């Protein structure tokens, strides 16, 4: 096969399906014909229609898929990838068009895989894909095209399928240079969702996908929500369980094939196809290329022809129950969920008008006017399911009740009374609140310039994280933290805390203290304790783990990075050693000190038991001789890719206190910048090792009081101003950087003054028992307007963010080093 430079993005075999046996050529319409210079200096527009044009002369572009490697070029993409895709696609298209059951059964999945790659392979599709990444070479673009293929297949599988016919119409379906056409009644061609090269997202409830199969047949895929309720109030909100790349079930014998369209109805579909084309259209008859001569009305009215007949929808929706050969059962609902919806997690949306000072229906804990009032429906967190905050409050109250934490028992007694059954019950509650089908991305906040939001990436150990997070709350509006509790829904039986609760005794104690310490901030909405998104999205987990594996050989942990982790691990191991019966502890002591006397042995045992009681993280349940081990976790979460994914999805910057994570974050800038100097570098220089003060409160209520009265909000405002400013690559005004640095210095001075006054008010006459402690620290910043990240994170956002409003770059990250502070736990 000869090397080809002319790459057809609409295959010739597909084009031929739109030509009759009598005619072998097209009228080929250029929607934006070039201007031809004339000898007199004027310009004349080239003819918009070229005729006759054979399929080989239509819908191709020179070297669209050619790969370049130094001085070498190859057409491997055209030859091998699209050669195979087109061979399979041609059969699949015919199977869908004819609805011949046996052939359709064999090619049903192939059809949707072809549909997906056809949507991306066009010039419009490739420009759209490139726009989702900050900087792609041509070769990288073709690589990313292959990485995201099949992204829409699951959603299409679960859509209502209808084939409409033009057999009796004088007008036939036309071919466009972007054959997979997307329509949403709420997204007109002039809307932001349709600005070149965008289309409405397939996941939106009211989105429909159109693919003419030939001149007489056109496939329309309609999301079930819209098919059942064309007047739904939230057409741009994502449908339920919109996760891509997951497994699902679909009937193949229920395609609706009953509608014969009239001339004007075919023209309406052609009008939509033409409205979403890039540059070229083709048709056997020239008049078919001008549907606007027939079509009138609004974008909503034009699209009504796409709605499937309501009396045929009985074939869609409902539930599927089945059984495997080994006796196991399975379940799927209409949205591909493998468990029935958890009714206890639903809540009634507000009825009537919500008052501006009422609690926001999304469950954030804020007033409506400060949360969702001014946001479009698609930009709001879900109001029909309990929010992350509401679930955290529910879990805390359940755990309190299970542990008997009612003020009558001290922490020592609660640990002594901690049974395997209580641990099991705690994790059952967690599993019930976070079922595997949770649409976590719909519960997370979206970017908001009025809110400074941070993703905390650090050691999730109560001895370290709680004081870091409490101090950080004075510097940002909201903090997102990965919940350290293991989700039993995603763990194998041998490691499952419900099946083996005894192995999670120490981890349960640590995690409960973590939750208890942060609960006032969680309840107030300042901290969002979110479960790991990878629990609910296996495809996301696989992709993140694959990227982490690629980086593994480059991971180098220095002494500073492992010092704290090593100390915490040793402390956990020591607790495990003394989580035994008295006789076993004595036996271990004798091995260490064979000559110890009986009196000294008893004295040492008593000392160990007293130390355990004073250590709030130690278990006080004596294991039987030879008892089981414990699950130890060293959590430095989230990892680099997950942290940046969450940051861009929620409009947050990453904050870390761990030197290893900071080195990873800094290295991510070089991916785009190399030796490039950012225009914002003066702020980076000013804020490198910037001395700041952190304040630690003995009573969390006093911390909340300080947050509410605004006396300590100066630095928070200054950081928010910097965060909003660096969303663009260069300052809007030469004086902007000087103004931001000046604002930061003023905020620091005011903060220092406020802290000094606070210490005096809270600690006067309490020198022995300080209520508020100040410790010094250093703040460092990295600014990269093109983004801290790699292409893999942009790929994750494209597929898994759950919306299109994510940050197109992660321009800022913070590193905090603070002086050590001893925080003594109170066992009472």
PDB file of C-alpha atoms in Angstrom, residues 80 144 173 206 291 336 429 507 575 582 659 700 718 748 769-770 794 823:
ATOM      1  CA  UNK A  80      -3.368   0.688  10.798  1.00  0.00           C
ATOM      2  CA  UNK A 144      -4.448  11.635  23.031  1.00  0.00           C
ATOM      3  CA  UNK A 173     -30.059  13.378   4.500  1.00  0.00           C
ATOM      4  CA  UNK A 206     -31.073  17.031  26.988  1.00  0.00           C
ATOM      5  CA  UNK A 291     -32.286  23.641   4.448  1.00  0.00           C
ATOM      6  CA  UNK A 336     -26.220   1.509  34.466  1.00  0.00           C
ATOM      7  CA  UNK A 429     -22.429   3.149  58.288  1.00  0.00           C
ATOM      8  CA  UNK A 507      -6.871   2.712  62.268  1.00  0.00           C
ATOM      9  CA  UNK A 575       1.291   0.637  69.797  1.00  0.00           C
ATOM     10  CA  UNK A 582      -0.230  -8.910  79.957  1.00  0.00           C
ATOM     11  CA  UNK A 659       8.518  18.226  51.206  1.00  0.00           C
ATOM     12  CA  UNK A 700     -12.445  24.710  68.195  1.00  0.00           C
ATOM     13  CA  UNK A 718      -4.900  38.741  49.899  1.00  0.00           C
ATOM     14  CA  UNK A 748       0.324  40.381  56.920  1.00  0.00           C
ATOM     15  CA  UNK A 769      -3.048  26.651  80.234  1.00  0.00           C
ATOM     16  CA  UNK A 770      -2.855  28.671  77.043  1.00  0.00           C
ATOM     17  CA  UNK A 794      -6.142  17.124  31.398  1.00  0.00           C
ATOM     18  CA  UNK A 823      -0.283  19.462  71.051  1.00  0.00           C
TER      19      UNK A 823
END
